[in-house]
CSV table of C-alpha atoms in Angstrom, one decimal:
chain,number,residue,atom,x,y,z
A,18,MET,CA,84.3,123.1,112.2
A,19,ASN,CA,84.8,126.8,111.4
A,20,PRO,CA,83.9,128.1,107.9
A,21,PRO,CA,86.3,130.3,105.9
A,22,SER,CA,86.0,133.9,106.9
A,23,ILE,CA,85.8,136.8,104.5
A,24,VAL,CA,86.6,139.4,107.2
A,25,ASP,CA,89.0,142.0,106.0
A,26,SER,CA,88.8,140.8,102.4
A,27,ASP,CA,88.2,143.3,99.6
A,28,PRO,CA,84.5,143.2,98.5
A,29,ASN,CA,85.6,143.5,94.8
A,30,SER,CA,88.0,140.6,95.2
A,31,ALA,CA,85.3,138.6,97.0
A,32,ALA,CA,83.0,139.3,94.1
A,33,GLU,CA,85.7,138.2,91.6
A,34,ALA,CA,86.1,135.0,93.6
A,35,GLN,CA,82.4,134.2,93.4
A,36,ALA,CA,82.6,135.0,89.7
A,37,VAL,CA,85.4,132.4,89.3
A,38,LEU,CA,83.3,129.8,91.2
A,39,LEU,CA,80.2,130.5,89.0
A,40,ALA,CA,82.2,130.4,85.8
A,41,ALA,CA,83.8,127.1,86.8
A,42,SER,CA,80.4,125.6,87.7
A,43,HIS,CA,79.0,126.6,84.3
A,44,HIS,CA,82.2,125.5,82.5
A,45,ASP,CA,82.4,129.0,81.0
A,46,LEU,CA,85.9,128.8,79.7
A,47,ALA,CA,86.1,132.3,78.2
A,48,SER,CA,85.1,134.0,81.4
A,49,LEU,CA,87.2,131.7,83.5
A,50,ARG,CA,90.4,132.5,81.5
A,51,ARG,CA,89.8,136.2,81.9
A,52,LEU,CA,89.0,135.9,85.7
A,53,LEU,CA,92.1,133.7,86.4
A,54,CYS,CA,94.3,136.5,85.2
A,55,THR,CA,93.6,138.4,88.4
A,56,THR,CA,92.1,135.8,90.8
A,57,SER,CA,93.4,132.6,92.3
A,58,ALA,CA,92.2,129.2,91.0
A,59,SER,CA,92.0,128.0,94.6
A,60,VAL,CA,89.5,130.4,96.1
A,61,GLN,CA,86.9,128.9,98.4
A,62,ASP,CA,83.2,129.6,99.0
A,63,PRO,CA,82.8,130.8,102.6
A,64,PHE,CA,79.7,128.6,103.2
A,65,THR,CA,80.3,125.3,101.3
A,66,TRP,CA,84.2,125.6,101.1
A,67,PHE,CA,83.9,124.7,97.5
A,68,THR,CA,86.9,125.6,95.3
A,69,PRO,CA,86.6,126.1,91.6
A,70,LEU,CA,87.5,122.5,91.1
A,71,HIS,CA,84.6,121.4,93.3
A,72,ALA,CA,82.3,123.7,91.4
A,73,ALA,CA,83.4,122.5,88.0
A,74,ILE,CA,82.9,118.8,89.0
A,75,ALA,CA,79.6,119.5,90.7
A,76,GLY,CA,78.5,121.3,87.5
A,77,ALA,CA,79.1,118.1,85.6
A,78,ASP,CA,76.7,116.0,87.7
A,79,PRO,CA,75.0,113.7,85.2
A,80,SER,CA,71.8,113.6,87.2
A,81,LYS,CA,71.3,117.4,86.9
A,82,ARG,CA,71.8,117.7,83.1
A,83,PRO,CA,68.6,118.8,81.2
A,84,GLN,CA,67.1,116.0,79.2
A,85,SER,CA,65.4,116.5,75.9
A,86,SER,CA,61.6,116.1,75.7
A,87,ASN,CA,58.9,116.9,73.2
A,88,GLU,CA,58.0,120.0,75.2
A,89,ASN,CA,61.6,121.3,74.6
A,90,GLY,CA,61.0,121.1,70.9
A,91,VAL,CA,62.6,117.7,70.3
A,92,ALA,CA,59.8,116.0,68.4
A,93,ASN,CA,61.9,115.9,65.3
A,94,GLY,CA,63.8,112.7,65.7
A,95,GLY,CA,65.1,113.5,69.2
A,96,TYR,CA,67.3,116.5,68.1
A,97,ILE,CA,67.9,119.8,69.8
A,98,ASN,CA,69.4,122.4,67.4
A,99,GLY,CA,70.5,119.7,65.2
A,100,LYS,CA,72.2,117.6,67.9
A,101,THR,CA,71.1,114.5,69.7
A,102,ASN,CA,71.1,114.1,73.5
A,103,GLU,CA,74.3,112.1,73.1
A,104,ASP,CA,75.9,115.0,71.2
A,105,HIS,CA,75.0,117.4,74.0
A,106,GLU,CA,76.3,115.1,76.6
A,107,THR,CA,79.6,114.8,74.8
A,108,ASP,CA,79.9,118.6,74.5
A,109,ALA,CA,79.1,118.9,78.2
A,110,ASP,CA,81.7,116.3,79.2
A,111,GLU,CA,84.3,118.0,77.0
A,112,ALA,CA,83.5,121.4,78.6
A,113,ALA,CA,83.8,120.0,82.1
A,114,THR,CA,87.1,118.3,81.2
A,115,ASN,CA,88.6,121.5,79.7
A,116,THR,CA,87.4,123.5,82.7
A,117,VAL,CA,89.1,121.1,85.2
A,118,LYS,CA,92.3,121.1,83.1
A,119,LEU,CA,92.3,124.9,82.9
A,120,LEU,CA,92.0,125.2,86.7
A,121,LEU,CA,94.8,122.7,87.3
A,122,GLU,CA,97.0,124.5,84.9
A,123,ASN,CA,96.4,127.7,86.9
A,124,GLY,CA,97.4,126.2,90.2
A,125,ALA,CA,94.1,124.7,91.6
A,126,ILE,CA,94.9,122.4,94.6
A,127,TRP,CA,93.9,118.8,94.0
A,128,ASN,CA,93.1,117.9,97.6
A,129,ASP,CA,91.4,120.9,99.2
A,130,LEU,CA,88.4,119.9,101.4
A,131,SER,CA,84.8,121.1,101.1
A,132,LYS,CA,82.7,121.5,104.2
A,133,ASN,CA,81.4,118.0,103.5
A,134,ASP,CA,84.9,116.7,103.9
A,135,GLU,CA,85.3,115.9,100.2
A,136,THR,CA,88.2,116.7,98.0
A,137,PRO,CA,87.4,117.4,94.3
A,138,GLY,CA,88.4,113.8,93.6
A,139,CYS,CA,86.0,112.5,96.3
A,140,LEU,CA,83.2,114.5,94.7
A,141,ALA,CA,84.0,113.2,91.2
A,142,LEU,CA,84.0,109.6,92.5
A,143,ARG,CA,80.7,110.1,94.2
A,144,LEU,CA,79.1,111.6,91.1
A,145,HIS,CA,80.5,108.7,88.9
A,146,LEU,CA,82.7,111.0,86.7
A,147,PRO,CA,85.7,108.8,86.0
A,148,ASP,CA,87.3,111.1,83.5
A,149,LEU,CA,87.3,114.0,85.9
A,150,TYR,CA,88.4,111.7,88.7
A,151,ASN,CA,91.4,110.6,86.7
A,152,LEU,CA,92.4,114.2,86.0
A,153,ILE,CA,92.4,114.9,89.7
A,154,VAL,CA,94.4,111.7,90.5
A,155,ASP,CA,97.0,112.6,87.8
A,156,ALA,CA,97.2,116.2,89.3
A,157,GLY,CA,97.8,114.7,92.7
A,158,VAL,CA,100.6,112.5,91.4
A,159,ARG,CA,102.3,115.4,89.8
A,160,ALA,CA,102.0,117.5,93.0
A,161,GLU,CA,103.3,114.7,95.3
A,162,ILE,CA,106.3,114.0,93.0
A,163,LEU,CA,107.1,117.7,93.0
A,164,LEU,CA,106.8,117.9,96.8
A,165,SER,CA,108.9,114.8,97.1
A,166,HIS,CA,111.7,116.3,95.1
A,167,LEU,CA,111.5,119.6,97.0
A,168,ASP,CA,111.7,117.6,100.3
A,169,SER,CA,114.8,115.9,98.9
A,170,TYR,CA,116.4,119.2,98.2
A,171,GLN,CA,115.5,120.5,101.6
A,172,GLN,CA,117.0,117.4,103.3
A,173,LEU,CA,120.2,118.0,101.3
A,174,SER,CA,120.3,121.6,102.5
A,175,ASP,CA,119.6,120.6,106.1
A,176,GLN,CA,122.4,118.0,106.0
A,177,ASP,CA,124.8,120.8,104.9
A,178,SER,CA,123.9,122.8,107.9
A,179,SER,CA,123.0,120.2,110.6
A,180,ASP,CA,123.4,116.5,111.2
A,181,ASP,CA,120.3,116.2,113.3
A,182,GLY,CA,117.8,114.1,111.2
A,183,LYS,CA,114.3,113.2,112.4
A,184,ASP,CA,112.1,110.3,111.4
A,185,GLY,CA,108.6,111.0,110.3
A,186,SER,CA,105.4,109.2,111.2
A,187,ARG,CA,104.1,105.7,110.4
A,188,SER,CA,105.1,103.8,107.2
A,189,ASN,CA,101.7,104.1,105.6
A,190,SER,CA,101.7,107.9,105.8
A,191,PRO,CA,101.5,109.5,102.3
A,192,PRO,CA,104.7,111.0,101.0
A,193,SER,CA,103.7,114.6,102.0
A,194,ALA,CA,101.4,113.8,104.8
A,195,THR,CA,101.4,115.9,108.0
A,196,THR,CA,98.6,116.5,110.5
A,197,MET,CA,95.2,116.9,108.8
A,198,THR,CA,93.8,120.4,109.3
A,199,GLU,CA,90.5,122.0,108.3
A,200,PRO,CA,90.7,124.9,105.8
A,201,THR,CA,90.4,128.2,107.6
A,202,PRO,CA,91.5,130.9,105.1
A,203,THR,CA,91.5,134.4,106.5
A,204,THR,CA,90.1,135.7,103.2
A,205,ILE,CA,88.2,134.0,100.4
A,206,ILE,CA,90.9,134.9,98.0
A,207,HIS,CA,93.9,133.2,99.7
A,208,PRO,CA,93.0,129.8,101.2
A,209,PRO,CA,95.7,127.9,103.2
A,210,SER,CA,98.0,125.2,102.1
A,211,PRO,CA,96.1,122.0,101.2
A,212,PRO,CA,95.2,119.7,104.0
A,213,SER,CA,96.7,116.2,104.2
A,214,PHE,CA,95.0,113.1,105.1
A,215,SER,CA,96.6,111.1,107.9
A,216,GLU,CA,95.9,111.3,111.6
A,217,PRO,CA,98.8,112.4,113.8
A,218,GLN,CA,101.1,109.4,114.2
A,219,PRO,CA,103.9,108.6,116.5
A,220,ASN,CA,107.5,108.8,115.3
A,221,GLN,CA,109.6,105.7,115.5
A,222,PRO,CA,111.8,106.5,118.5
A,223,THR,CA,108.6,107.2,120.5
A,224,TYR,CA,107.0,104.0,119.4
A,225,LEU,CA,110.1,101.8,120.1
A,226,SER,CA,110.4,103.2,123.6
A,227,SER,CA,106.6,102.9,124.4
A,228,THR,CA,104.6,100.0,125.8
A,229,VAL,CA,102.4,98.1,123.4
A,230,THR,CA,99.2,96.1,124.3
A,231,PHE,CA,98.6,92.7,122.8
A,232,SER,CA,95.1,91.2,122.3
A,233,PRO,CA,93.8,88.4,120.1
A,234,SER,CA,92.6,90.9,117.5
A,235,ARG,CA,95.3,93.6,117.5
A,236,ILE,CA,98.4,95.3,118.8
A,237,LEU,CA,98.0,98.8,120.1
A,238,ASP,CA,100.7,101.3,120.9
A,239,ALA,CA,100.6,103.5,124.0
A,240,SER,CA,98.4,106.1,122.2
A,241,ALA,CA,95.9,103.5,121.0
A,242,ASN,CA,97.2,103.5,117.4
A,243,THR,CA,96.8,100.1,115.7
A,244,VAL,CA,100.2,98.5,115.0
A,245,MET,CA,98.6,95.4,113.5
A,246,ALA,CA,95.2,93.8,113.4
A,247,SER,CA,93.8,90.4,112.7
A,248,TRP,CA,91.5,91.7,110.0
A,249,GLU,CA,94.7,91.9,107.8
A,250,SER,CA,94.9,88.1,107.8
A,251,SER,CA,93.3,87.7,104.4
A,252,ILE,CA,95.8,90.2,103.0
A,253,MET,CA,98.7,88.4,104.6
A,254,THR,CA,97.5,85.0,103.3
A,255,LEU,CA,97.4,86.1,99.7
A,256,THR,CA,100.7,88.0,100.1
A,257,ALA,CA,102.5,84.9,101.5
A,258,SER,CA,101.1,82.7,98.7
A,259,LEU,CA,102.3,85.1,96.0
A,260,LEU,CA,105.7,85.8,97.5
A,261,ALA,CA,106.6,82.2,98.5
A,262,PRO,CA,104.5,79.9,96.3
A,263,GLN,CA,106.6,76.8,97.0
A,264,ALA,CA,108.7,75.2,99.7
A,265,GLY,CA,112.3,76.0,100.1
A,266,CYS,CA,112.3,79.8,99.6
A,267,ARG,CA,114.7,82.1,101.3
A,268,ILE,CA,112.6,84.6,103.1
A,269,LEU,CA,113.2,88.0,104.8
A,270,ASN,CA,110.4,89.7,106.7
A,271,ILE,CA,110.7,93.3,108.1
A,272,GLY,CA,108.4,93.7,111.1
A,273,HIS,CA,107.0,90.7,112.9
A,274,GLY,CA,104.0,92.4,114.7
A,275,MET,CA,101.4,89.7,115.5
A,276,GLY,CA,103.3,87.1,113.5
A,277,ILE,CA,100.6,86.6,111.0
A,278,ILE,CA,102.7,86.6,107.8
A,279,ASP,CA,105.7,84.9,109.5
A,280,SER,CA,103.4,82.0,110.5
A,281,LEU,CA,102.2,81.7,106.9
A,282,PHE,CA,105.8,81.8,105.7
A,283,GLN,CA,106.7,79.0,108.2
A,284,SER,CA,104.0,76.8,106.8
A,285,THR,CA,105.8,76.7,103.4
A,286,SER,CA,108.9,75.1,105.0
A,287,PRO,CA,111.3,77.8,103.9
A,288,GLN,CA,115.0,77.2,103.4
A,289,THR,CA,115.8,80.2,105.5
A,290,HIS,CA,113.5,82.7,107.3
A,291,HIS,CA,115.0,85.9,108.6
A,292,ILE,CA,112.8,88.2,110.7
A,293,VAL,CA,113.8,91.7,111.6
A,294,GLU,CA,112.0,93.2,114.6
A,295,ALA,CA,112.9,96.3,116.7
A,296,HIS,CA,110.3,96.6,119.4
A,297,PRO,CA,111.4,95.1,122.8
A,298,SER,CA,107.9,93.9,123.7
A,299,VAL,CA,107.3,92.2,120.4
A,300,LEU,CA,110.7,90.5,120.7
A,301,ALA,CA,109.9,89.3,124.2
A,302,ARG,CA,106.6,87.9,122.9
A,303,MET,CA,108.5,86.1,120.1
A,304,ARG,CA,110.7,84.5,122.7
A,305,GLU,CA,107.6,83.3,124.7
A,306,GLN,CA,106.1,81.9,121.5
A,307,GLY,CA,109.2,80.0,120.6
A,308,TRP,CA,110.2,81.8,117.4
A,309,TYR,CA,113.9,81.8,118.3
A,310,GLU,CA,113.9,78.0,118.4
A,311,LYS,CA,112.0,77.4,115.1
A,312,ASP,CA,113.8,75.6,112.3
A,313,SER,CA,115.3,77.9,109.6
A,314,VAL,CA,114.3,81.1,111.6
A,315,VAL,CA,116.9,83.8,112.3
A,316,VAL,CA,115.6,86.7,114.4
A,317,HIS,CA,117.5,90.0,114.1
A,318,GLU,CA,116.9,92.3,117.0
A,319,GLY,CA,117.0,95.9,116.0
A,320,ARG,CA,116.0,98.5,113.4
A,321,TRP,CA,116.1,97.3,109.8
A,322,GLN,CA,118.3,100.3,108.9
A,323,ASP,CA,121.0,98.8,111.2
A,324,VAL,CA,120.4,95.1,110.4
A,325,LEU,CA,120.2,95.1,106.6
A,326,PRO,CA,123.7,96.5,105.9
A,327,GLN,CA,125.0,93.5,107.8
A,328,LEU,CA,123.0,91.2,105.6
A,329,LEU,CA,124.3,93.0,102.5
A,330,GLU,CA,127.9,92.6,103.8
A,331,LYS,CA,127.3,88.8,104.3
A,332,GLN,CA,125.9,88.7,100.7
A,333,GLU,CA,122.6,87.1,101.9
A,334,MET,CA,120.1,86.7,99.1
A,335,PHE,CA,116.4,86.1,99.3
A,336,ASP,CA,113.6,84.8,97.1
A,337,ALA,CA,110.9,86.7,99.0
A,338,ILE,CA,111.0,89.9,101.1
A,339,TYR,CA,108.1,91.6,102.9
A,340,PHE,CA,108.1,95.0,104.5
A,341,ASP,CA,105.6,96.1,107.2
A,342,THR,CA,106.9,98.5,109.7
A,343,PHE,CA,105.2,101.0,112.0
A,344,ALA,CA,105.9,104.7,112.8
A,345,GLU,CA,107.9,105.4,109.7
A,346,PRO,CA,107.2,107.7,106.7
A,347,TYR,CA,107.0,106.7,103.1
A,348,THR,CA,110.5,107.9,102.6
A,349,ALA,CA,111.6,104.9,104.8
A,350,LEU,CA,110.0,102.5,102.3
A,351,ARG,CA,111.6,104.3,99.4
A,352,THR,CA,115.0,104.0,101.1
A,353,PHE,CA,114.3,100.4,101.7
A,354,PHE,CA,113.8,99.4,98.1
A,355,GLU,CA,116.3,101.9,96.6
A,356,ASP,CA,119.2,101.0,98.9
A,357,PHE,CA,118.6,97.5,100.2
A,358,VAL,CA,116.1,95.4,98.2
A,359,ILE,CA,118.3,95.8,95.1
A,360,GLY,CA,121.2,94.1,96.8
A,361,LEU,CA,119.2,91.4,98.8
A,362,LEU,CA,116.6,90.2,96.3
A,363,ASP,CA,117.4,87.3,93.9
A,364,ASP,CA,117.5,88.7,90.3
A,365,GLU,CA,115.7,85.7,88.8
A,366,SER,CA,113.3,84.2,91.4
A,367,GLY,CA,112.9,87.2,93.7
A,368,ARG,CA,109.8,89.1,94.5
A,369,TRP,CA,108.9,91.4,97.3
A,370,GLY,CA,105.9,93.3,98.8
A,371,TYR,CA,104.9,95.7,101.5
A,372,PHE,CA,101.8,96.6,103.4
A,373,ASN,CA,100.0,99.1,101.2
A,374,GLY,CA,98.3,101.5,103.5
A,375,LEU,CA,99.4,104.7,101.8
A,376,GLY,CA,96.6,107.3,101.9
A,377,ALA,CA,94.0,104.6,102.7
A,378,ASP,CA,91.6,106.9,104.5
A,379,ARG,CA,90.1,108.0,101.2
A,380,GLN,CA,90.1,106.5,97.7
A,381,VAL,CA,91.6,109.4,95.8
A,382,CYS,CA,94.6,109.5,98.1
A,383,TYR,CA,95.0,105.8,97.9
A,384,ASP,CA,95.0,106.0,94.1
A,385,VAL,CA,97.4,109.0,94.0
A,386,TYR,CA,100.0,107.5,96.3
A,387,GLY,CA,99.7,104.1,94.6
A,388,LYS,CA,100.8,105.7,91.4
A,389,VAL,CA,103.5,107.7,93.2
A,390,VAL,CA,105.0,104.5,94.6
A,391,GLU,CA,104.7,102.8,91.2
A,392,LEU,CA,106.7,105.6,89.5
A,393,ASP,CA,109.4,105.4,92.3
A,394,LEU,CA,109.6,101.7,91.8
A,395,LEU,CA,109.9,102.1,88.1
A,396,GLU,CA,112.8,104.5,88.6
A,397,SER,CA,114.6,102.0,90.7
A,398,GLY,CA,114.2,99.2,88.2
A,399,PHE,CA,111.1,97.4,89.6
A,400,GLU,CA,107.7,96.6,88.1
A,401,VAL,CA,104.6,96.0,90.3
A,402,GLU,CA,101.6,93.8,89.9
A,403,TRP,CA,98.5,94.7,91.8
A,404,HIS,CA,96.0,92.3,93.3
A,405,GLY,CA,92.6,93.4,94.7
A,406,VAL,CA,91.6,92.0,98.1
A,407,PRO,CA,88.1,92.7,99.5
A,408,VAL,CA,88.0,94.4,102.9
A,409,PRO,CA,85.0,94.0,105.2
A,410,ASP,CA,83.2,97.0,106.6
A,411,LEU,CA,85.6,97.6,109.4
A,412,GLU,CA,83.5,100.4,110.9
A,413,ALA,CA,80.4,98.1,111.2
A,414,ALA,CA,82.6,95.3,112.5
A,415,GLY,CA,83.7,97.5,115.4
A,416,GLU,CA,87.3,97.5,114.4
A,417,TRP,CA,87.8,101.1,115.3
A,418,GLU,CA,86.3,101.0,118.8
A,419,GLY,CA,88.9,102.2,121.3
A,420,VAL,CA,91.4,103.0,118.5
A,421,GLN,CA,92.7,106.5,117.8
A,422,SER,CA,93.1,106.4,114.0
A,423,LYS,CA,91.2,104.6,111.3
A,424,TYR,CA,94.1,103.7,109.2
A,425,PHE,CA,92.2,101.8,106.5
A,426,GLN,CA,88.8,103.0,105.4
A,427,LEU,CA,88.4,101.5,102.0
A,428,ARG,CA,86.6,98.4,100.8
A,429,GLU,CA,89.4,97.0,98.6
A,430,TYR,CA,93.1,96.6,99.4
A,431,ARG,CA,95.5,96.8,96.6
A,432,LEU,CA,98.2,94.2,97.2
A,433,PRO,CA,101.5,94.9,95.5
A,434,ILE,CA,103.9,92.2,94.3
A,435,VAL,CA,107.1,93.7,93.0
A,436,ARG,CA,109.8,92.2,90.8
A,437,PHE,CA,112.9,93.4,89.0
A,438,MET,CA,112.0,94.6,85.5
A,439,LYS,CA,112.8,92.1,82.8
């Protein structure tokens, strides 16, 4: 892990950068406004990698605020200069809030990493500063929506010049996620683009042509990425009960995997049960396990992008739809509900869900991308209801032994149930 270098940077500029960090940590708004006229709001300390946002949040640490005492001249009813402790705390909270807002207005990056591998949001969460944490989450949502629109414009431009489209990484990758990189700015004044938070993942063509390994507890791809794991069973149990609460439902599942949720759906005696699966090894295992012969089950071999247009053409309708694919980006999920769910889900009884692993390697990213998806759903005419599911300590349980990426590192899963807006 290499710290930022200040080689070749202007000493005066470096001094200004340190002045910005100091003003941010002291919530000195007057000095900060002046300094930001000539200095970036995203400078980084070369030793801690703190940005001004980190500094402002660290400066609001409640445990480090001075407390009144008789020795400080507070014998007169607990007042300091005519104000109670509570008044001073309110002033300090307001100053910290205004400092964070000012930095964000001046281009501070919401997800820069410190040397301790913390974003500003991670730091606010650890210090129990919910108001500052929410400011960072909201800034992340704004940034991701902007990046999403820019990506859309870029795709339109690329389509004008070339027809060669490429799929991204797995479906629980954040909307703007690429390979996570450590910050290595060449000067303290100009740090790099913000890091993102998902491990390198296979693209779908690579995954579909690779060999997968089955065990009682998981499916791994050829690079030891987890395709599905048995620890998800509690999530699937609640999902199935909420999507298909009674017998006789018309069910569509995208991505069979280990068959956990399809087995749960089967236990409800569905009227019809369509399963879309693209991986040859998974399909072969489904044949071995007798899925093709089960009552009400229709197995569609192929990518959902190819199968669902056929279901639309046949005017198939479903009461419950679940989406859990591998090696696809968030844009695939968005295309799924924008272009297909609208035509396949029953207007009255229908509800659908998806495996919510977006940004699940740290809480702030999980919260940001959850709100991004919620806004995208709203734009498409859907409303979402969230259900919390406790997740065991997967590290302590040895879940990540022999696995390349720890795709879920939080202690609560947010389970989405989506319906048409009424």
